[in-house]
Coordinates of C-alpha atoms in Angstrom, one line a residue:
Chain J
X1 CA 43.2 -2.8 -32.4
X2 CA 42.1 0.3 -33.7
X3 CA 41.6 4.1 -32.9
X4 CA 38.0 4.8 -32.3
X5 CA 36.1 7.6 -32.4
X6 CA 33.6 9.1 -30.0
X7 CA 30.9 11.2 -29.1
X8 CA 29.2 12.4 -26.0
X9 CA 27.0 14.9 -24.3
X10 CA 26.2 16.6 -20.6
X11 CA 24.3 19.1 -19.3
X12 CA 24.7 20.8 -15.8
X13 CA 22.5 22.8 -13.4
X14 CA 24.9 24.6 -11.5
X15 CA 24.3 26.6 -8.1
X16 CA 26.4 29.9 -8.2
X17 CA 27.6 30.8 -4.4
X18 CA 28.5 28.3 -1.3
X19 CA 25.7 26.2 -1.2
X20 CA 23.0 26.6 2.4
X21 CA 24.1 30.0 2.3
X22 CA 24.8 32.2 5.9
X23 CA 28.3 33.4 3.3
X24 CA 28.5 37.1 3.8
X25 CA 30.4 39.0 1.8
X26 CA 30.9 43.1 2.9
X27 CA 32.0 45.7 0.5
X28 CA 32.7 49.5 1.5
X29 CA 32.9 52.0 -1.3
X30 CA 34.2 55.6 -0.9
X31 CA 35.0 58.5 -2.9
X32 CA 38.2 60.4 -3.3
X33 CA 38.7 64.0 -2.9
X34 CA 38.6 64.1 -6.9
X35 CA 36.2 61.9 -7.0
X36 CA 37.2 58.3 -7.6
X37 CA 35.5 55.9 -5.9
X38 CA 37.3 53.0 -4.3
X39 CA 35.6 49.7 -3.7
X40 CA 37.4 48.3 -0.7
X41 CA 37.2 44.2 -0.1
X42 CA 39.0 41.4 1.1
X43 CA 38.0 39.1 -1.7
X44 CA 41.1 37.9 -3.9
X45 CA 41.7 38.3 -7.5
X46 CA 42.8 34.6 -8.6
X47 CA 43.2 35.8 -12.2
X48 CA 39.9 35.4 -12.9
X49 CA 39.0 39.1 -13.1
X50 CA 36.9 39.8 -10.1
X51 CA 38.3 42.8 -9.9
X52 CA 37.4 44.3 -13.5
X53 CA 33.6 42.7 -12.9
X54 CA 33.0 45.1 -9.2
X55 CA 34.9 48.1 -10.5
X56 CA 32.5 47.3 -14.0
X57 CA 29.4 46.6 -11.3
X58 CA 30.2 49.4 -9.2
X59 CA 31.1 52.3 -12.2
X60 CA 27.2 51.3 -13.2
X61 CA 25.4 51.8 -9.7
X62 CA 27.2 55.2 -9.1
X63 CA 26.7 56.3 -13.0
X64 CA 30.4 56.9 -13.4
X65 CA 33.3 55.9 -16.4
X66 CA 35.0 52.5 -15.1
X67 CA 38.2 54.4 -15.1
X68 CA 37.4 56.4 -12.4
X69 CA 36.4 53.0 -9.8
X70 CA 39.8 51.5 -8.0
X71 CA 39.5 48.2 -6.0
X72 CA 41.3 47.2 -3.3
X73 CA 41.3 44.1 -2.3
X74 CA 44.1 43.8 -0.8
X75 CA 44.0 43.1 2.8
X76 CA 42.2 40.4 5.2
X77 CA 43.6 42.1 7.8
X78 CA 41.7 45.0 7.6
X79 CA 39.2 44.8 4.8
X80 CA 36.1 44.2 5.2
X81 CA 34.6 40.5 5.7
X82 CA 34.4 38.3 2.6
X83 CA 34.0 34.4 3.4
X84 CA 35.9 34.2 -0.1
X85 CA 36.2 33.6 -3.9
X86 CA 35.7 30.4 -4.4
X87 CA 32.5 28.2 -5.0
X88 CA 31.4 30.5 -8.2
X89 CA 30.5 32.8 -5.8
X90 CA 32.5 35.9 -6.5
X91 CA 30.5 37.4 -9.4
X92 CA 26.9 37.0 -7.7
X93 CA 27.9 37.4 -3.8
X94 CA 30.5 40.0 -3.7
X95 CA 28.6 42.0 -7.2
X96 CA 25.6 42.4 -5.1
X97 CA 27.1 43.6 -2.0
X98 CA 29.1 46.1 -3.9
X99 CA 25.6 47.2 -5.8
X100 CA 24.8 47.7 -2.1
X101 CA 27.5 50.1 -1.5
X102 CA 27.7 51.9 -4.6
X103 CA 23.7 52.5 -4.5
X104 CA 24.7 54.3 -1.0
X105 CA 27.3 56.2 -1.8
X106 CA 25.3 57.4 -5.0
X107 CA 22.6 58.8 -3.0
X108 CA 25.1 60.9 -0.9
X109 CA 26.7 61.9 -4.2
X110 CA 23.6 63.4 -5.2
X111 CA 22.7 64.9 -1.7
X112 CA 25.9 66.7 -2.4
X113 CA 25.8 67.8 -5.7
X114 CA 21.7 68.8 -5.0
X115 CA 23.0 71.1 -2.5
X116 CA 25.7 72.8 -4.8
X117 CA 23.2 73.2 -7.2
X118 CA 20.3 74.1 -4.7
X119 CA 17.7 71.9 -6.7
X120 CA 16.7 68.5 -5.1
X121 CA 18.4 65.4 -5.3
X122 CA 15.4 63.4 -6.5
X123 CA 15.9 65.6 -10.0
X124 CA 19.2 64.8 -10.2
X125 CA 20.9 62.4 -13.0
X126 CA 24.3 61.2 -14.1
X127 CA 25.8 61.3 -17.3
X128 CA 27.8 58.2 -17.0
X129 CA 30.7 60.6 -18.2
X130 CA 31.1 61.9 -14.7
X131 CA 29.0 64.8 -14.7
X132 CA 25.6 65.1 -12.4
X133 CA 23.1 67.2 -13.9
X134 CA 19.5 68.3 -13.9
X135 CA 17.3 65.6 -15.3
X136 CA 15.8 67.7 -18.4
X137 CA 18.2 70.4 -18.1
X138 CA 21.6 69.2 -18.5
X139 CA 23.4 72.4 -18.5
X140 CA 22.7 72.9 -15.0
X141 CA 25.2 70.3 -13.6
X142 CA 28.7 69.8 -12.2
X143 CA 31.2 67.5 -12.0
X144 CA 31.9 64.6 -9.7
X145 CA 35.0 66.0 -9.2
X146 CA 33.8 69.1 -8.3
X147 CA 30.9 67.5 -6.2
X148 CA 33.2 65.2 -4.3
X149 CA 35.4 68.3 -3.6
X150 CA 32.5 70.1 -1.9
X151 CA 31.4 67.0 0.2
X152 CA 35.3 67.1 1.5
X153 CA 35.8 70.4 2.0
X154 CA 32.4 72.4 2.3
X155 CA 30.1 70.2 3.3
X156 CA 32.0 68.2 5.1
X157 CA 29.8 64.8 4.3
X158 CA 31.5 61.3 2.9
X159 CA 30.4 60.2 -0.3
X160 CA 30.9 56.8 1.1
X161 CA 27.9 53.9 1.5
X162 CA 28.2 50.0 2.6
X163 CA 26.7 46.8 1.5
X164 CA 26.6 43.2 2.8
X165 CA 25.0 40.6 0.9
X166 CA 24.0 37.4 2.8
X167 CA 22.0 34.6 1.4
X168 CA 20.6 33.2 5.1
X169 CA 21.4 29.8 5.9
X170 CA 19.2 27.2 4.9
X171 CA 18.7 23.7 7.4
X172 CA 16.8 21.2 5.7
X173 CA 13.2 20.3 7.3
X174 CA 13.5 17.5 10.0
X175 CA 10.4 15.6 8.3
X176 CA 10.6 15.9 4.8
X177 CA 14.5 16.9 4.3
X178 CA 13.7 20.1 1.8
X179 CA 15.6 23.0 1.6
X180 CA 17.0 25.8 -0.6
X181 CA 20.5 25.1 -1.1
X182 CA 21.1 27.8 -3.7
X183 CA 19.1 30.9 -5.0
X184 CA 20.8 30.8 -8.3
X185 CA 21.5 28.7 -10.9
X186 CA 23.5 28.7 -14.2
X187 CA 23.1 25.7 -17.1
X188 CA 25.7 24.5 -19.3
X189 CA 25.5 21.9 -21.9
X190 CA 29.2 19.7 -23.7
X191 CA 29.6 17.9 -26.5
X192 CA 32.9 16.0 -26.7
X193 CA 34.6 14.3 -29.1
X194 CA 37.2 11.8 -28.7
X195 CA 39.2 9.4 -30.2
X196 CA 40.2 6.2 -28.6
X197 CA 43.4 3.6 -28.8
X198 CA 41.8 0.3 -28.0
X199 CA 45.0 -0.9 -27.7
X200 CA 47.0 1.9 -25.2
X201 CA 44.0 3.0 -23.6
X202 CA 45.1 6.7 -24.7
X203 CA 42.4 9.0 -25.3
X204 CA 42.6 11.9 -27.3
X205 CA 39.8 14.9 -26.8
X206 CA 39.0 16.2 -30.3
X207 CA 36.9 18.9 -29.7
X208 CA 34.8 20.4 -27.2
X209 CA 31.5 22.4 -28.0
X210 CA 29.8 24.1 -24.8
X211 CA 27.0 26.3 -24.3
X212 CA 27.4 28.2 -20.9
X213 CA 23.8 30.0 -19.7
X214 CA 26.1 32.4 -17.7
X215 CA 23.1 35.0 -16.3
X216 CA 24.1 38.1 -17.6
X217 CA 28.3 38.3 -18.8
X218 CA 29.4 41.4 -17.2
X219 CA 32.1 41.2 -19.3
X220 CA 32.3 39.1 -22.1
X221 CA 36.1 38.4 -22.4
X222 CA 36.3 37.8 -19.5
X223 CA 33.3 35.0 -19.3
X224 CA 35.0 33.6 -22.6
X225 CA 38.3 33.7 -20.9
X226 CA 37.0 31.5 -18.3
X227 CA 35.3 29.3 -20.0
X228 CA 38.3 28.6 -22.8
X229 CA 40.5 27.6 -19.3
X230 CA 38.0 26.1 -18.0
X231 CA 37.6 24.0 -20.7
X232 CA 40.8 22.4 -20.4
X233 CA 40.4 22.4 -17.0
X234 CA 37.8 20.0 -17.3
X235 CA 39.3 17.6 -19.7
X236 CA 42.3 17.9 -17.0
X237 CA 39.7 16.7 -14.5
X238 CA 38.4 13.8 -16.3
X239 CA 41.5 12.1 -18.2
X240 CA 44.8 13.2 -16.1
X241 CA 44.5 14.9 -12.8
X242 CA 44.9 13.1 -9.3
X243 CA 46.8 13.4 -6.4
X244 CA 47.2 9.4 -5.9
X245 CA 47.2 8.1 -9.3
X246 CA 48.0 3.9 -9.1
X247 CA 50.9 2.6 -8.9
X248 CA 51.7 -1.0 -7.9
X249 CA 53.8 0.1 -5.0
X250 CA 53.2 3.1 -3.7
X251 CA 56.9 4.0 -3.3
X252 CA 57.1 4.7 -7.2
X253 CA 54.5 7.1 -6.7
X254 CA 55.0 10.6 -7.3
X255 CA 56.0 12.9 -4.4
X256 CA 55.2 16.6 -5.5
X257 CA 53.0 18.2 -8.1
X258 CA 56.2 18.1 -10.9
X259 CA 54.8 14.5 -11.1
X260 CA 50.9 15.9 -11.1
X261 CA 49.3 15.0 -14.7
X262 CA 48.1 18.0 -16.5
X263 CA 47.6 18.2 -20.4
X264 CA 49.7 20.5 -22.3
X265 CA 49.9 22.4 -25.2
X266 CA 49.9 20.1 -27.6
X267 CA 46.9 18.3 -26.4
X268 CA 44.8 21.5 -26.5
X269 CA 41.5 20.3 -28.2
X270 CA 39.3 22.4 -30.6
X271 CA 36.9 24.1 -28.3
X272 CA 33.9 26.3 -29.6
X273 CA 31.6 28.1 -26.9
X274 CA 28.7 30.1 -27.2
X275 CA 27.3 32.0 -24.1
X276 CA 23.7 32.6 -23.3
X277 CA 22.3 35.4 -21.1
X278 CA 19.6 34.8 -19.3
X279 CA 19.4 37.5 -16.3
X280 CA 18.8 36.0 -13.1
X281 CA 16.3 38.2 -10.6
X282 CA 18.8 37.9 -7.8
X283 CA 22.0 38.5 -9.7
X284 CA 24.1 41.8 -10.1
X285 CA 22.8 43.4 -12.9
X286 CA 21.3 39.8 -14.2
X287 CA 24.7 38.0 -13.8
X288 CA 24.9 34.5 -12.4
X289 CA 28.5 33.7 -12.7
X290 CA 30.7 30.9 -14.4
X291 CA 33.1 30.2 -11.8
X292 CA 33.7 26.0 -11.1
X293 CA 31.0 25.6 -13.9
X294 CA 33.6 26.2 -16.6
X295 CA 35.1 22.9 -15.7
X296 CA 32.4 20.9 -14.9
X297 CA 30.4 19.9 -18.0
X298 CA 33.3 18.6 -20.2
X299 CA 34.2 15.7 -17.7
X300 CA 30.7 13.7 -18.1
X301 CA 30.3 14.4 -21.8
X302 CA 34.0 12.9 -22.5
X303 CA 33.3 9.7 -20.2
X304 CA 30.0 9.3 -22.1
X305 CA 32.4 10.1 -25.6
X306 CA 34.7 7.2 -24.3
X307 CA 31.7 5.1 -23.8
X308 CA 30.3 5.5 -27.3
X309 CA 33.9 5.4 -28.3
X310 CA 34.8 1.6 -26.9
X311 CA 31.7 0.8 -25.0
X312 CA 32.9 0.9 -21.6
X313 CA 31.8 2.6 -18.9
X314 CA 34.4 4.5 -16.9
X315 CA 33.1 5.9 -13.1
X316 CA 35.9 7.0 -11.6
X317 CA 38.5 9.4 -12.3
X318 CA 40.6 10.3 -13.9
X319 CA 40.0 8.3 -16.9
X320 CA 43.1 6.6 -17.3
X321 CA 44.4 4.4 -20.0
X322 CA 45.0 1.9 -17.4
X323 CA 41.5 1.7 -16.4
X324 CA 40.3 2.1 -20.0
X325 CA 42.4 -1.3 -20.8
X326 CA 41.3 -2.7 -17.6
X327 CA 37.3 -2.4 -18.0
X328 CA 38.1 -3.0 -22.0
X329 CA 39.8 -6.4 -20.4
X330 CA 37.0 -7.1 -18.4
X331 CA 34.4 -6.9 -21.2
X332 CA 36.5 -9.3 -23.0
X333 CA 36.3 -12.0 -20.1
X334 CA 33.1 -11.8 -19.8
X335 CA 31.9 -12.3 -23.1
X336 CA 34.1 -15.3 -23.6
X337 CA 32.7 -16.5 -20.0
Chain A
X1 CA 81.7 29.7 2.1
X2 CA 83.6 32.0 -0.3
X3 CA 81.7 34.3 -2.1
X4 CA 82.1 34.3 -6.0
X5 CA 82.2 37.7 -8.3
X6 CA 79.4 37.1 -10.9
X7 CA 79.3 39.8 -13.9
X8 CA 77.1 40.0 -16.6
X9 CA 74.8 41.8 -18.8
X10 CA 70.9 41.9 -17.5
X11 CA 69.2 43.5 -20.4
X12 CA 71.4 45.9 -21.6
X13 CA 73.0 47.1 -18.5
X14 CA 75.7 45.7 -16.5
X15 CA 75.1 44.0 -13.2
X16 CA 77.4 42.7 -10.7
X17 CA 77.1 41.1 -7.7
X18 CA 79.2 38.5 -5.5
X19 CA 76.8 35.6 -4.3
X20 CA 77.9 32.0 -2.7
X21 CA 78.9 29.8 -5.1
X22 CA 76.3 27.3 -6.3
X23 CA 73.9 30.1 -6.3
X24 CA 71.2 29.7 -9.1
X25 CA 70.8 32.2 -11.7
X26 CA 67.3 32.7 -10.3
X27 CA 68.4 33.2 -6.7
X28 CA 70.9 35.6 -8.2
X29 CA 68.6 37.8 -10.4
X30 CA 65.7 37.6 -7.7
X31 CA 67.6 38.2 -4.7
X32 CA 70.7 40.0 -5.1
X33 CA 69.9 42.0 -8.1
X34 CA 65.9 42.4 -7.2
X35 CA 65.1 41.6 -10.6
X36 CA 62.0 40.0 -9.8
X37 CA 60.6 39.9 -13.4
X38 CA 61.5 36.4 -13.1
X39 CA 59.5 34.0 -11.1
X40 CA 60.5 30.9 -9.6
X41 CA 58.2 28.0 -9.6
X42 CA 58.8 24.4 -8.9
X43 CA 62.7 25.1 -8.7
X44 CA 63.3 21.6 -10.6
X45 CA 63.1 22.7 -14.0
X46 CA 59.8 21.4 -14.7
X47 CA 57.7 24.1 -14.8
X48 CA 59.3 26.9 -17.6
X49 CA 58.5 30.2 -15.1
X50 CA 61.9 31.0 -14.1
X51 CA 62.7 31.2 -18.0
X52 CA 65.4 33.8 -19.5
X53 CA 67.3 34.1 -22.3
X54 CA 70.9 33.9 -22.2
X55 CA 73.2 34.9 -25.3
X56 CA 69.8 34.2 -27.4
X57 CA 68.8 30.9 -26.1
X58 CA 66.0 30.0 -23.8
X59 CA 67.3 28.9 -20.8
X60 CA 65.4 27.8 -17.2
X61 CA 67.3 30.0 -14.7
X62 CA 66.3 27.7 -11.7
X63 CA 68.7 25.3 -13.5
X64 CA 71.7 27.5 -14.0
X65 CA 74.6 28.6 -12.0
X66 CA 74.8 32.3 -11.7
X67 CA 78.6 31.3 -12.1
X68 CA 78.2 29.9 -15.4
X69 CA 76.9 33.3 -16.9
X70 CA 80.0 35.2 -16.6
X71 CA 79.9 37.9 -19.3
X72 CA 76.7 36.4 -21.0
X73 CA 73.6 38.6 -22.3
X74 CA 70.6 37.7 -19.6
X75 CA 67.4 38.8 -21.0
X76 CA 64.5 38.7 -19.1
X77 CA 61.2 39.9 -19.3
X78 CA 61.4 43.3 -17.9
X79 CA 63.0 43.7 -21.0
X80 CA 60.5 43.6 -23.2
X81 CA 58.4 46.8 -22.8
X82 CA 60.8 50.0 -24.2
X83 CA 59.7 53.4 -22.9
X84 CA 56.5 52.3 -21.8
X85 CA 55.4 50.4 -24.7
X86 CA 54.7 47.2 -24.9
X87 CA 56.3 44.8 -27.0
X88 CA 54.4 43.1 -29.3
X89 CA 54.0 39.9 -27.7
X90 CA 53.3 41.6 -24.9
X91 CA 50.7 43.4 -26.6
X92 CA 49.5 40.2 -27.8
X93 CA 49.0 38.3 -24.2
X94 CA 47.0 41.6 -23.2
X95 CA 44.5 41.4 -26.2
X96 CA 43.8 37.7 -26.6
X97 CA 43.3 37.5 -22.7
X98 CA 46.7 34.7 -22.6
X99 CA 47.1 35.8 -18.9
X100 CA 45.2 35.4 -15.8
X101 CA 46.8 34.6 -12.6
X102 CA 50.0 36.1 -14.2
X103 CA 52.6 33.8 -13.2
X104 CA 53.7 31.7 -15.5
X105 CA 53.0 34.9 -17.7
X106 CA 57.2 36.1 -17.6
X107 CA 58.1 32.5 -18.8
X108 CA 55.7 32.0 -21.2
X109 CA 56.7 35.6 -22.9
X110 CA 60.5 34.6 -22.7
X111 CA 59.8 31.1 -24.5
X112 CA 57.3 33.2 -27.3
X113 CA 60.5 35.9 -27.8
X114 CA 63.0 33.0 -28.0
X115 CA 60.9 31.0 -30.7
X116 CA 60.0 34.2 -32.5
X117 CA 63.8 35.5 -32.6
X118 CA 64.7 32.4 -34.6
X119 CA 61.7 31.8 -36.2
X120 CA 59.3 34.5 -37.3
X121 CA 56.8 32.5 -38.5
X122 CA 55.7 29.5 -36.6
X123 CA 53.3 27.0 -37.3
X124 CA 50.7 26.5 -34.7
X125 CA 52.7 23.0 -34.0
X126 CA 55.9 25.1 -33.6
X127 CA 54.5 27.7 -31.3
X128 CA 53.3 24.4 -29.4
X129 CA 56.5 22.9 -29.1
X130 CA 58.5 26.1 -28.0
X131 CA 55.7 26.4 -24.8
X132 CA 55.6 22.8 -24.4
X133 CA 57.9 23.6 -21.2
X134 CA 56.1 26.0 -19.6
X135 CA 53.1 25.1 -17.4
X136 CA 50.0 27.0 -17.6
X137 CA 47.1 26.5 -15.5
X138 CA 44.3 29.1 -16.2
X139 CA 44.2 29.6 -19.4
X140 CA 43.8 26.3 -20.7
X141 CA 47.0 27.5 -23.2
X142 CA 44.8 28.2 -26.1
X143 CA 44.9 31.9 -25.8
X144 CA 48.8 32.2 -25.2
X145 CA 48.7 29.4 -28.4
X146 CA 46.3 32.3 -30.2
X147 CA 49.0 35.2 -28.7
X148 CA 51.6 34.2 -30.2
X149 CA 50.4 33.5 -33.6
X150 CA 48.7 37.2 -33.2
X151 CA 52.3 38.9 -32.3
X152 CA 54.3 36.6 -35.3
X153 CA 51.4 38.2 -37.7
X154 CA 51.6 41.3 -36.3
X155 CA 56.0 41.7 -36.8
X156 CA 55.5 40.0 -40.6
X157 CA 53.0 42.4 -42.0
X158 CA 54.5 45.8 -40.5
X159 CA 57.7 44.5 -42.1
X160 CA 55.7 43.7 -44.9

């Protein structure tokens, strides 16, 4: 009996948005008298930061400071339609839509400010520090305060634009069965280490080294934020986490999620990550998304650490000590059989 | 029922209220006294989010009678920040990323302040074991881990 140490790897393609598509998400972005610009949605904020990525995604398409973009995303009620955050498809569905938007309201930005200035709105630039000037001559510019104030209140035009970003459905062929079920894909690649009581059946995660190909990380603490939860998240996944674990009689089972396994603190493994951006062509601004991906690579490469650990194969999960000491019995039997 | 006179002091000020007896502390600072800072969670103790400090110790206000805290010092989160600063755990959470969905966030920073106040410098196992109530489940606890260690550097080398 004897603590053994393991090793194992896994690599992931993983789709970012609901898979088959026909998932609209709708964003509507308008300015402010003084010239914020307000991105209005009904996708939820989980913690996740989707809204720091649009207000980021939309302060780039309009050519303003981030500071100046407020999202709302309040309402289901009476935002506009998002099918939802959830299946990694916050980043890449709802970013594009709002790219949409912001590209609309833009244009009417500089319709206004071109008519201010009396040049044309084709020569006109932005600063990114909220100025819209002259391309080559950027003394002749104004504000986009001052511009937002003339749409209001002399032009009488809102700086406003809309964007909807569908993937279309996809049915698979009758004949062959071929379809597209995604349009973009992010990689990520685990190596984890265990350690193994071949007497308890206890596992012990050691470290966790992942490379997450991530598209392009609109914002990078965010992305490692992610992926550091998600890392535990996956390790939650594969050793601890079900709603039915056994139990002989199902009376002695547990009856609300004070009795649902997670890991804690102290069994916090040493995790190193490294991101890779590769842009996707059908990403906001390149980015794919991490989303479910950050949990999903860690649970193969422990099962495969457990296996090189004590030689059994463990398919279903969680990865129990039970079943550990079960399939660990098993191997016994038969190689005395 | 009869209603029971509870007084004590909520960070720094008096409050007062009369509430049924066998109210919670929780039910008490939530809904009578609107201090909402708090959060209530699994309402069994077992999750750490309700957390507050009462005359210096860490205490799970889901678990207490508001009738036991006659003329104690509640501290809760709200407060932490003075005139618009943060404190420096606070500070600390925000710049390590330690918070996501925000809600164990109140009774993680009430466990940190409680383990900080009687031990400046923790050891990662230490820091561990004072959060080993509280249940996290976005940030894999790493960051709050990282946090905390950041905010107990931080107070030793400005007293340095």
């Amino acid at each position: 009996m004897a603590l053994k140490r393991g090793r194992g790897v896994a690599a992931i393609n993983y789709p970012t948005g609901m898979n088959l598509g026909g998932d609209p998400t709708h964003a509507l972005v308008h300015s402010t008298p003084t010239g914020n610009f307000m991105v209005s949605l009904s996708s939820v904020d989980l913690g996740q930061g989707m809204r720091q990525v649009v207000a980021q995604i939309c302060a780039e398409t309009i050519g303003v400071p981030v500071e100046r973009v407020i999202v709302d995303a309040a309402d289901t009620d009476t935002g506009p339609l998002c099918m939802g955050t959830f299946a990694s498809r916050g980043t890449h569905r709802i970013g594009n839509a709002v790219i949409q938007a912001a590209r609309e309201a833009r244009q009417v930005m500089l319709e206004v400010a071109a008519e201010a200035l009396e040049v044309d709105a084709g020569d006109l630039e932005t600063d990114g520090e909220g100025n819209i000037q002259v391309k080559g001559a950027p003394a002749r510019a104004i504000s986009i305060t001052d511009a937002a104030l003339a749409a209001h209140f002399r032009q009488g035009r809102a700086i406003s634009g809309r964007g909807i970003f569908l993937v279309p459905r996809s049915y698979p062929e009758a004949a062959t069965g071929a379809m597209k079920p995604a349009t973009c894909y992010a990689h990520a690649c685990t190596v984890a280490e265990v350690e193994v009581d071949d007497e308890t059946g206890e596992v012990a995660v050691l470290s966790l080294k992942n490379v997450f190909e991530v598209g392009r990380a609109v914002n990078p603490k965010l992305v490692e934020q992610q992926l550091v939860g998600g890392a535990w998240m996956g390790m939650s996944h594969a050793l601890y986490e079900t709603t039915e674990p056994y139990y002989p009689s199902r009376e002695h089972g547990p009856t609300d999620f004070n009795m649902y396994l997670m890991p804690g603190p102290g069994d916090v493994p040493r995790i190193e990550t490294v991101v890779l951006e590769r842009p996707a062509p059908d990403g906001p601004y390149g980015a794919k998304g991490t989303g479910e991906m950050c949990a999903n690579p860690h649970i193969p490469a422990i099962a495969n650490a457990i296996f090189d650990a004590v030689g059994v194969r463990i398919d279903t999960l969680p990865i129990t000590p039970e079943r550990i000491l079960r399939a660990l019995q098993e191997r016994s039997r038969r190689a005395a059989a | 029922m009869p209603k029971v006179a509870i007084r004590f002091t909520l960070n720094g000020s008096e409050a007062a209220e009369f509430v049924e007896s066998g109210t919670t502390l929780l039910g008490a600072l939530r809904d009578k006294l609107g201090e909402t800072s708090v959060k209530g969670g699994c309402l069994q103790g077992t999750c750490g989010a309700c957390s507050v400090i009462i005359d210096g110790a860490l205490k799970l206000s889901c678990l207490t009678l508001a009738e036991s805290c006659q003329d104690a010092r509640i501290e809760t989160v709200a407060a932490l920040a003075r005139g618009g600063l943060l404190h420096p755990l606070q500070r600390a959470f925000v710049e390590t990323f330690a918070t996501q969905c925000g809600f164990c966030t109140s009774g993680m920073l009430m466990a940190a302040k409680a383990l900080l106040d009687h031990n400046a410098t923790p050891s990662r196992e230490d820091v561990i074991e004072a959060i080993s109530g509280n249940i996290c489940r976005c940030t894999g606890y790493e960051p709050i881990i990282q946090a905390i260690l950041a905010a107990s550097r931080a107070a030793t080398s400005t007293a340095a």
